[in-house]
mmCIF file of C-alpha atoms and ligand atoms in Angstrom:
data_model
loop_
_atom_site.group_PDB
_atom_site.id
_atom_site.type_symbol
_atom_site.label_atom_id
_atom_site.label_comp_id
_atom_site.label_asym_id
_atom_site.label_seq_id
_atom_site.Cartn_x
_atom_site.Cartn_y
_atom_site.Cartn_z
ATOM 1 C CA UNK A 1342 22.767 -10.921 -16.617
ATOM 2 C CA UNK A 1343 20.595 -7.340 -18.098
ATOM 3 C CA UNK A 1344 18.355 -5.978 -15.898
ATOM 4 C CA UNK A 1345 14.311 -7.780 -16.424
ATOM 5 C CA UNK A 1346 12.109 -4.537 -17.956
ATOM 6 C CA UNK A 1347 9.381 -7.463 -18.085
ATOM 7 C CA UNK A 1348 7.673 -9.174 -15.684
ATOM 8 C CA UNK A 1349 7.798 -12.296 -16.832
ATOM 9 C CA UNK A 1350 6.492 -16.290 -15.608
ATOM 10 C CA UNK A 1351 6.848 -15.664 -11.837
ATOM 11 C CA UNK A 1352 5.223 -12.089 -12.401
ATOM 12 C CA UNK A 1353 2.599 -12.898 -13.923
ATOM 13 C CA UNK A 1354 1.450 -16.333 -11.552
ATOM 14 C CA UNK A 1355 1.942 -13.742 -8.163
ATOM 15 C CA UNK A 1356 -0.370 -11.069 -10.070
ATOM 16 C CA UNK A 1357 -2.534 -13.699 -10.766
ATOM 17 C CA UNK A 1358 -2.671 -15.654 -6.461
ATOM 18 C CA UNK A 1359 -2.806 -11.821 -5.923
ATOM 19 C CA UNK A 1360 -6.590 -11.271 -7.970
ATOM 20 C CA UNK A 1361 -7.470 -14.817 -6.227
ATOM 21 C CA UNK A 1362 -6.464 -14.163 -3.006
ATOM 22 C CA UNK A 1363 -8.741 -9.851 -2.527
ATOM 23 C CA UNK A 1364 -11.419 -11.853 -4.148
ATOM 24 C CA UNK A 1365 -11.950 -14.569 -1.040
ATOM 25 C CA UNK A 1366 -10.354 -12.479 1.741
ATOM 26 C CA UNK A 1367 -13.501 -8.901 0.151
ATOM 27 C CA UNK A 1368 -15.438 -12.456 0.346
ATOM 28 C CA UNK A 1369 -15.325 -12.859 4.237
ATOM 29 C CA UNK A 1370 -15.538 -9.583 5.065
ATOM 30 C CA UNK A 1371 -18.209 -8.750 3.015
ATOM 31 C CA UNK A 1372 -20.103 -11.792 4.737
ATOM 32 C CA UNK A 1373 -18.535 -11.236 7.859
ATOM 33 C CA UNK A 1374 -20.756 -7.619 7.690
ATOM 34 C CA UNK A 1375 -23.741 -8.691 7.185
ATOM 35 C CA UNK A 1376 -23.012 -11.530 10.378
ATOM 36 C CA UNK A 1377 -22.016 -8.342 12.767
ATOM 37 C CA UNK A 1378 -25.268 -5.763 14.246
ATOM 38 C CA UNK A 1379 -25.426 -2.564 11.061
ATOM 39 C CA UNK A 1380 -23.763 -0.447 14.115
ATOM 40 C CA UNK A 1381 -20.637 -2.476 14.305
ATOM 41 C CA UNK A 1382 -20.797 -2.993 11.122
ATOM 42 C CA UNK A 1383 -18.077 0.615 9.234
ATOM 43 C CA UNK A 1384 -15.210 -1.445 10.013
ATOM 44 C CA UNK A 1385 -15.865 -4.093 8.444
ATOM 45 C CA UNK A 1386 -17.366 -2.189 5.507
ATOM 46 C CA UNK A 1387 -14.398 -0.052 4.896
ATOM 47 C CA UNK A 1388 -11.932 -3.338 5.148
ATOM 48 C CA UNK A 1389 -14.201 -5.062 2.324
ATOM 49 C CA UNK A 1390 -13.939 -1.726 0.018
ATOM 50 C CA UNK A 1391 -9.924 -1.718 0.919
ATOM 51 C CA UNK A 1392 -9.106 -5.305 -0.661
ATOM 52 C CA UNK A 1393 -12.407 -5.658 -2.935
ATOM 53 C CA UNK A 1394 -9.765 -2.101 -4.850
ATOM 54 C CA UNK A 1395 -6.476 -4.084 -3.925
ATOM 55 C CA UNK A 1396 -8.690 -6.957 -6.875
ATOM 56 C CA UNK A 1397 -9.813 -4.761 -9.489
ATOM 57 C CA UNK A 1398 -5.801 -3.181 -9.577
ATOM 58 C CA UNK A 1399 -4.659 -6.422 -8.946
ATOM 59 C CA UNK A 1400 -6.853 -7.511 -12.014
ATOM 60 C CA UNK A 1401 -6.325 -4.680 -14.025
ATOM 61 C CA UNK A 1402 -2.161 -5.587 -13.532
ATOM 62 C CA UNK A 1403 -2.506 -8.952 -13.949
ATOM 63 C CA UNK A 1404 -4.618 -8.412 -17.468
ATOM 64 C CA UNK A 1405 -1.921 -6.716 -18.337
ATOM 65 C CA UNK A 1406 -3.823 -2.662 -17.639
ATOM 66 C CA UNK A 1407 -2.751 -0.032 -15.653
ATOM 67 C CA UNK A 1408 0.998 -0.371 -16.917
ATOM 68 C CA UNK A 1409 2.942 1.527 -19.235
ATOM 69 C CA UNK A 1410 6.614 1.680 -20.284
ATOM 70 C CA UNK A 1411 9.691 3.891 -18.318
ATOM 71 C CA UNK A 1412 12.204 4.871 -21.236
ATOM 72 C CA UNK A 1413 15.535 4.889 -19.535
ATOM 73 C CA UNK A 1414 18.656 6.268 -21.452
ATOM 74 C CA UNK A 1415 22.007 4.462 -19.362
ATOM 75 C CA UNK A 1416 24.819 6.250 -18.032
ATOM 76 C CA UNK A 1417 27.801 4.981 -16.094
ATOM 77 C CA UNK A 1418 25.031 3.740 -13.794
ATOM 78 C CA UNK A 1419 23.540 0.892 -15.098
ATOM 79 C CA UNK A 1420 26.718 -1.633 -14.428
ATOM 80 C CA UNK A 1421 24.422 -4.209 -15.885
ATOM 81 C CA UNK A 1422 23.157 -3.197 -19.766
ATOM 82 C CA UNK A 1423 25.491 -4.554 -22.345
ATOM 83 C CA UNK A 1424 27.569 -1.399 -23.762
ATOM 84 C CA UNK A 1425 26.271 -1.441 -26.783
ATOM 85 C CA UNK A 1426 22.076 -0.008 -25.749
ATOM 86 C CA UNK A 1427 21.976 3.216 -25.208
ATOM 87 C CA UNK A 1428 18.538 3.023 -23.780
ATOM 88 C CA UNK A 1429 16.278 0.819 -22.136
ATOM 89 C CA UNK A 1430 12.860 0.317 -20.746
ATOM 90 C CA UNK A 1431 10.911 -0.251 -17.678
ATOM 91 C CA UNK A 1432 7.717 -1.596 -17.110
ATOM 92 C CA UNK A 1433 6.060 0.860 -14.694
ATOM 93 C CA UNK A 1434 3.181 -0.363 -12.925
ATOM 94 C CA UNK A 1435 1.137 2.613 -11.962
ATOM 95 C CA UNK A 1436 -2.708 0.353 -11.399
ATOM 96 C CA UNK A 1437 -0.956 0.574 -7.808
ATOM 97 C CA UNK A 1438 -1.182 4.226 -6.959
ATOM 98 C CA UNK A 1439 -4.890 4.270 -8.147
ATOM 99 C CA UNK A 1440 -5.774 1.014 -5.779
ATOM 100 C CA UNK A 1441 -3.224 2.540 -2.686
ATOM 101 C CA UNK A 1442 -4.670 6.080 -2.711
ATOM 102 C CA UNK A 1443 -7.749 5.233 -1.846
ATOM 103 C CA UNK A 1444 -6.849 3.189 -0.114
ATOM 104 C CA UNK A 1445 -4.385 4.149 2.438
ATOM 105 C CA UNK A 1446 -6.469 6.320 3.764
ATOM 106 C CA UNK A 1447 -9.181 3.723 4.458
ATOM 107 C CA UNK A 1448 -6.300 1.490 6.544
ATOM 108 C CA UNK A 1449 -5.348 4.779 8.065
ATOM 109 C CA UNK A 1450 -9.140 5.605 8.812
ATOM 110 C CA UNK A 1451 -9.452 2.039 10.311
ATOM 111 C CA UNK A 1452 -7.447 3.116 12.287
ATOM 112 C CA UNK A 1453 -8.266 6.169 13.116
ATOM 113 C CA UNK A 1454 -12.093 5.209 14.279
ATOM 114 C CA UNK A 1455 -10.284 2.152 17.074
ATOM 115 C CA UNK A 1456 -7.937 5.318 17.846
ATOM 116 C CA UNK A 1457 -10.825 7.499 18.272
ATOM 117 C CA UNK A 1458 -8.000 9.868 16.612
ATOM 118 C CA UNK A 1459 -9.570 13.092 16.351
ATOM 119 C CA UNK A 1460 -11.322 14.341 13.254
ATOM 120 C CA UNK A 1461 -8.746 17.362 12.572
ATOM 121 C CA UNK A 1462 -6.094 14.718 13.049
ATOM 122 C CA UNK A 1463 -8.072 12.204 10.633
ATOM 123 C CA UNK A 1464 -8.341 15.021 7.596
ATOM 124 C CA UNK A 1465 -4.203 15.767 8.290
ATOM 125 C CA UNK A 1466 -3.661 12.264 8.316
ATOM 126 C CA UNK A 1467 -5.305 11.654 5.610
ATOM 127 C CA UNK A 1468 -3.878 13.949 2.698
ATOM 128 C CA UNK A 1469 -0.551 13.159 3.711
ATOM 129 C CA UNK A 1470 -1.228 10.190 2.809
ATOM 130 C CA UNK A 1471 -2.869 11.466 -0.267
ATOM 131 C CA UNK A 1472 0.040 13.966 -1.118
ATOM 132 C CA UNK A 1473 2.435 9.933 -0.099
ATOM 133 C CA UNK A 1474 0.489 7.859 -2.861
ATOM 134 C CA UNK A 1475 0.606 10.297 -5.351
ATOM 135 C CA UNK A 1476 4.202 12.294 -4.998
ATOM 136 C CA UNK A 1477 5.130 8.912 -4.925
ATOM 137 C CA UNK A 1478 3.529 8.241 -8.456
ATOM 138 C CA UNK A 1479 5.021 11.391 -9.137
ATOM 139 C CA UNK A 1480 8.730 9.814 -8.525
ATOM 140 C CA UNK A 1481 8.086 6.727 -10.359
ATOM 141 C CA UNK A 1482 6.343 8.329 -14.444
ATOM 142 C CA UNK A 1483 10.349 11.171 -13.431
ATOM 143 C CA UNK A 1484 11.911 11.134 -16.399
ATOM 144 C CA UNK A 1485 15.510 12.551 -14.478
ATOM 145 C CA UNK A 1486 16.954 11.160 -11.753
ATOM 146 C CA UNK A 1487 16.421 14.240 -9.681
ATOM 147 C CA UNK A 1488 13.396 14.622 -10.478
ATOM 148 C CA UNK A 1489 12.429 10.612 -9.278
ATOM 149 C CA UNK A 1490 15.028 11.480 -6.029
ATOM 150 C CA UNK A 1491 13.196 15.249 -5.891
ATOM 151 C CA UNK A 1492 9.441 13.807 -5.106
ATOM 152 C CA UNK A 1493 10.545 10.857 -3.273
ATOM 153 C CA UNK A 1494 11.736 12.381 -0.794
ATOM 154 C CA UNK A 1495 8.328 15.366 -1.082
ATOM 155 C CA UNK A 1496 6.266 11.498 0.363
ATOM 156 C CA UNK A 1497 8.839 10.203 2.398
ATOM 157 C CA UNK A 1498 8.151 13.546 4.797
ATOM 158 C CA UNK A 1499 4.089 13.150 4.129
ATOM 159 C CA UNK A 1500 4.483 9.576 5.120
ATOM 160 C CA UNK A 1501 6.504 10.524 8.398
ATOM 161 C CA UNK A 1502 3.120 13.095 9.166
ATOM 162 C CA UNK A 1503 1.170 10.145 8.692
ATOM 163 C CA UNK A 1504 4.036 7.744 11.179
ATOM 164 C CA UNK A 1505 3.074 11.316 13.263
ATOM 165 C CA UNK A 1506 -0.423 10.953 13.965
ATOM 166 C CA UNK A 1507 -0.837 7.187 14.554
ATOM 167 C CA UNK A 1508 2.337 7.065 16.616
ATOM 168 C CA UNK A 1509 1.836 9.762 19.004
ATOM 169 C CA UNK A 1510 -1.869 11.197 18.185
ATOM 170 C CA UNK A 1511 -2.654 7.333 17.787
ATOM 171 C CA UNK A 1512 -2.070 6.164 20.948
ATOM 172 C CA UNK A 1513 -2.699 9.985 23.163
ATOM 173 C CA UNK A 1514 -6.223 9.631 21.561
ATOM 174 C CA UNK A 1515 -6.515 5.815 22.731
ATOM 175 C CA UNK A 1516 -4.799 6.230 26.122
ATOM 176 C CA UNK A 1517 -8.260 7.545 27.358
ATOM 177 C CA UNK A 1518 -9.526 4.003 26.373
ATOM 178 C CA UNK A 1519 -10.718 0.597 28.019
ATOM 179 C CA UNK A 1520 -6.828 -1.807 28.242
ATOM 180 C CA UNK A 1521 -7.642 -3.894 25.255
ATOM 181 C CA UNK A 1522 -8.601 -1.360 22.928
ATOM 182 C CA UNK A 1523 -4.917 -0.083 23.733
ATOM 183 C CA UNK A 1524 -2.975 -2.889 23.893
ATOM 184 C CA UNK A 1525 -4.893 -3.797 21.008
ATOM 185 C CA UNK A 1526 -4.318 -0.317 19.151
ATOM 186 C CA UNK A 1527 -0.550 -1.068 20.003
ATOM 187 C CA UNK A 1528 -0.208 -4.653 18.685
ATOM 188 C CA UNK A 1529 -2.208 -2.965 14.750
ATOM 189 C CA UNK A 1530 -0.566 0.292 14.704
ATOM 190 C CA UNK A 1531 2.522 -1.220 14.815
ATOM 191 C CA UNK A 1532 2.494 -3.675 12.457
ATOM 192 C CA UNK A 1533 0.840 -1.021 10.252
ATOM 193 C CA UNK A 1534 4.006 1.317 10.595
ATOM 194 C CA UNK A 1535 6.823 -1.446 10.199
ATOM 195 C CA UNK A 1536 4.827 -3.551 6.974
ATOM 196 C CA UNK A 1537 4.552 0.614 6.100
ATOM 197 C CA UNK A 1538 7.806 1.956 5.940
ATOM 198 C CA UNK A 1539 9.270 -1.832 3.621
ATOM 199 C CA UNK A 1540 7.115 0.043 0.413
ATOM 200 C CA UNK A 1541 9.643 3.126 -0.408
ATOM 201 C CA UNK A 1542 12.392 0.615 0.507
ATOM 202 C CA UNK A 1543 11.418 -2.379 -1.760
ATOM 203 C CA UNK A 1544 10.351 1.062 -4.218
ATOM 204 C CA UNK A 1545 13.942 2.924 -3.751
ATOM 205 C CA UNK A 1546 15.576 -1.168 -4.899
ATOM 206 C CA UNK A 1547 12.804 -0.961 -7.895
ATOM 207 C CA UNK A 1548 11.545 1.617 -9.198
ATOM 208 C CA UNK A 1549 13.657 3.948 -7.894
ATOM 209 C CA UNK A 1550 17.053 2.287 -8.601
ATOM 210 C CA UNK A 1551 16.630 -0.753 -10.423
ATOM 211 C CA UNK A 1552 18.522 -3.253 -8.452
ATOM 212 C CA UNK A 1553 16.263 -5.736 -7.868
ATOM 213 C CA UNK A 1554 14.263 -6.711 -11.793
ATOM 214 C CA UNK A 1555 10.709 -6.304 -12.061
ATOM 215 C CA UNK A 1556 9.760 -9.900 -11.230
ATOM 216 C CA UNK A 1557 11.384 -9.436 -7.671
ATOM 217 C CA UNK A 1558 9.456 -6.085 -7.438
ATOM 218 C CA UNK A 1559 5.676 -7.528 -7.578
ATOM 219 C CA UNK A 1560 6.871 -10.688 -5.175
ATOM 220 C CA UNK A 1561 8.075 -8.117 -3.439
ATOM 221 C CA UNK A 1562 4.512 -5.898 -3.835
ATOM 222 C CA UNK A 1563 2.462 -8.991 -3.842
ATOM 223 C CA UNK A 1564 3.843 -10.374 -0.439
ATOM 224 C CA UNK A 1565 3.381 -7.180 0.909
ATOM 225 C CA UNK A 1566 -0.164 -6.036 0.132
ATOM 226 C CA UNK A 1567 -1.261 -9.455 1.498
ATOM 227 C CA UNK A 1568 -0.661 -8.620 4.382
ATOM 228 C CA UNK A 1569 -1.499 -4.841 4.534
ATOM 229 C CA UNK A 1570 -4.862 -5.276 3.952
ATOM 230 C CA UNK A 1571 -6.173 -8.874 4.032
ATOM 231 C CA UNK A 1572 -4.181 -10.373 6.786
ATOM 232 C CA UNK A 1573 -4.795 -6.838 8.170
ATOM 233 C CA UNK A 1574 -8.856 -7.308 7.479
ATOM 234 C CA UNK A 1575 -9.025 -10.554 9.456
ATOM 235 C CA UNK A 1576 -6.866 -9.532 12.529
ATOM 236 C CA UNK A 1577 -9.396 -6.295 12.506
ATOM 237 C CA UNK A 1578 -12.056 -7.877 12.171
ATOM 238 C CA UNK A 1579 -11.863 -10.408 13.793
ATOM 239 C CA UNK A 1580 -11.346 -8.332 17.379
ATOM 240 C CA UNK A 1581 -13.175 -6.172 17.038
ATOM 241 C CA UNK A 1582 -15.601 -8.713 16.729
ATOM 242 C CA UNK A 1583 -14.786 -9.876 20.483
ATOM 243 C CA UNK A 1584 -15.197 -6.680 22.023
ATOM 244 C CA UNK A 1585 -17.772 -4.607 22.449
ATOM 245 C CA UNK A 1586 -16.048 -1.053 23.075
ATOM 246 C CA UNK A 1587 -14.885 -0.558 20.013
ATOM 247 C CA UNK A 1588 -17.113 0.491 18.030
ATOM 248 C CA UNK A 1589 -16.748 3.780 16.425
ATOM 249 C CA UNK A 1590 -19.661 6.105 17.275
ATOM 250 C CA UNK A 1591 -20.317 6.825 13.263
HETATM 251 C C1 RET B 322 6.344 5.162 -2.210
HETATM 252 C C2 RET B 322 7.248 5.628 -3.105
HETATM 253 C C3 RET B 322 7.794 7.620 -2.210
HETATM 254 C C4 RET B 322 8.250 7.312 -0.507
HETATM 255 C C5 RET B 322 6.703 7.193 0.027
HETATM 256 C C6 RET B 322 6.286 5.146 -0.226
HETATM 257 C C7 RET B 322 5.270 4.873 0.036
HETATM 258 C C8 RET B 322 4.140 4.041 0.190
HETATM 259 C C9 RET B 322 3.527 3.352 0.904
HETATM 260 C C10 RET B 322 2.823 2.795 0.400
HETATM 261 C C11 RET B 322 2.057 1.903 1.797
HETATM 262 C C12 RET B 322 1.514 1.128 0.806
HETATM 263 C C13 RET B 322 0.050 -0.066 1.466
HETATM 264 C C14 RET B 322 -1.002 -0.706 0.411
HETATM 265 C C15 RET B 322 -1.674 -1.794 0.988
HETATM 266 O O1 RET B 322 -2.280 -2.930 0.025
HETATM 267 C C16 RET B 322 4.955 5.977 -2.527
HETATM 268 C C17 RET B 322 6.759 3.970 -2.140
HETATM 269 C C18 RET B 322 7.008 6.728 1.239
HETATM 270 C C19 RET B 322 3.967 3.337 2.426
HETATM 271 C C20 RET B 322 0.080 -0.328 3.228
#
C-alpha cells in the first residue's frame, strides 16, 4: 500500500466532529463563567478561551486552511512508496501549532494557578512550553531528517522542563494547600502529564517517521485534543465550582 499523504473521508469527518465539540464546550464554559461570581471566574475564562482557540484551529483545518504540503525525497526507508516515485507529498497541519502555542500555555496557567505556583516558575513553564511548540513546528517543516529530529530533540528537552515544573515545583507549591486541592491537583496534573506525553509519540509515528497515515494522525490528535481540552475543562470547572478554597487571588 502507498502511504496516504492526504486526509480522506475519515480525516475530514473527524475534523468536523471536533469543530462541533469544541464549539459546544466553549459555549458551556462561557455559560458556566457567567454563573459564578467574578472572583471565581478566572479558571472559567481561561478554559473557555482554550476551547475557543481549538474551535478556530479545527475550523481552519476542516475547511482546508492551515495545511501545507511538504515534499519528501524517497529513500530506502520508504518501503511503502513504489520504486517509480522519487518523492512524495504529505500534508502538514500547521494550524495545530498556532492553536497549541496559545492553548498549551493557558492549560499550564490553569494548573499553575490551581497549585499556587510562584510567578517565576509559571514563567519558566510557559516559556518552555512556547519553545516546545515552536521547535515542534520547525521539526514538522524541516526538509532533512537531521533537521526534523534535531528540532524534535530540542522540543523534548523543553517538555522535560514543563514536566519538572508540574510534577516537582507544582507539587511542592500545592503541599501548603488543603487536602482536597492537593488530591485534585495530583489527579488532574497526572492526567495532563500522561496525555501530553502521548503527543510526541503520535508526532514521531506520523509527521516524524510516517508509520501511520494522515487519517490516523487526524483521529489520534482529535482524541487527545478532546481529552486535553473539553474533558480537562469540565473536570476542572465542575471540581473548582464545588471547592471554595481554590480561588486564585487574582
Ligand atoms: C511535539 C513534537 C515535538 C516534541 C514534543 C511535542 C509535544 C507536544 C505537546 C502537545 C500538547 C498539546 C495539547 C493540545 C491540547 O489540545 C510538538 C508534538 C514534546 C505536549 C495538550
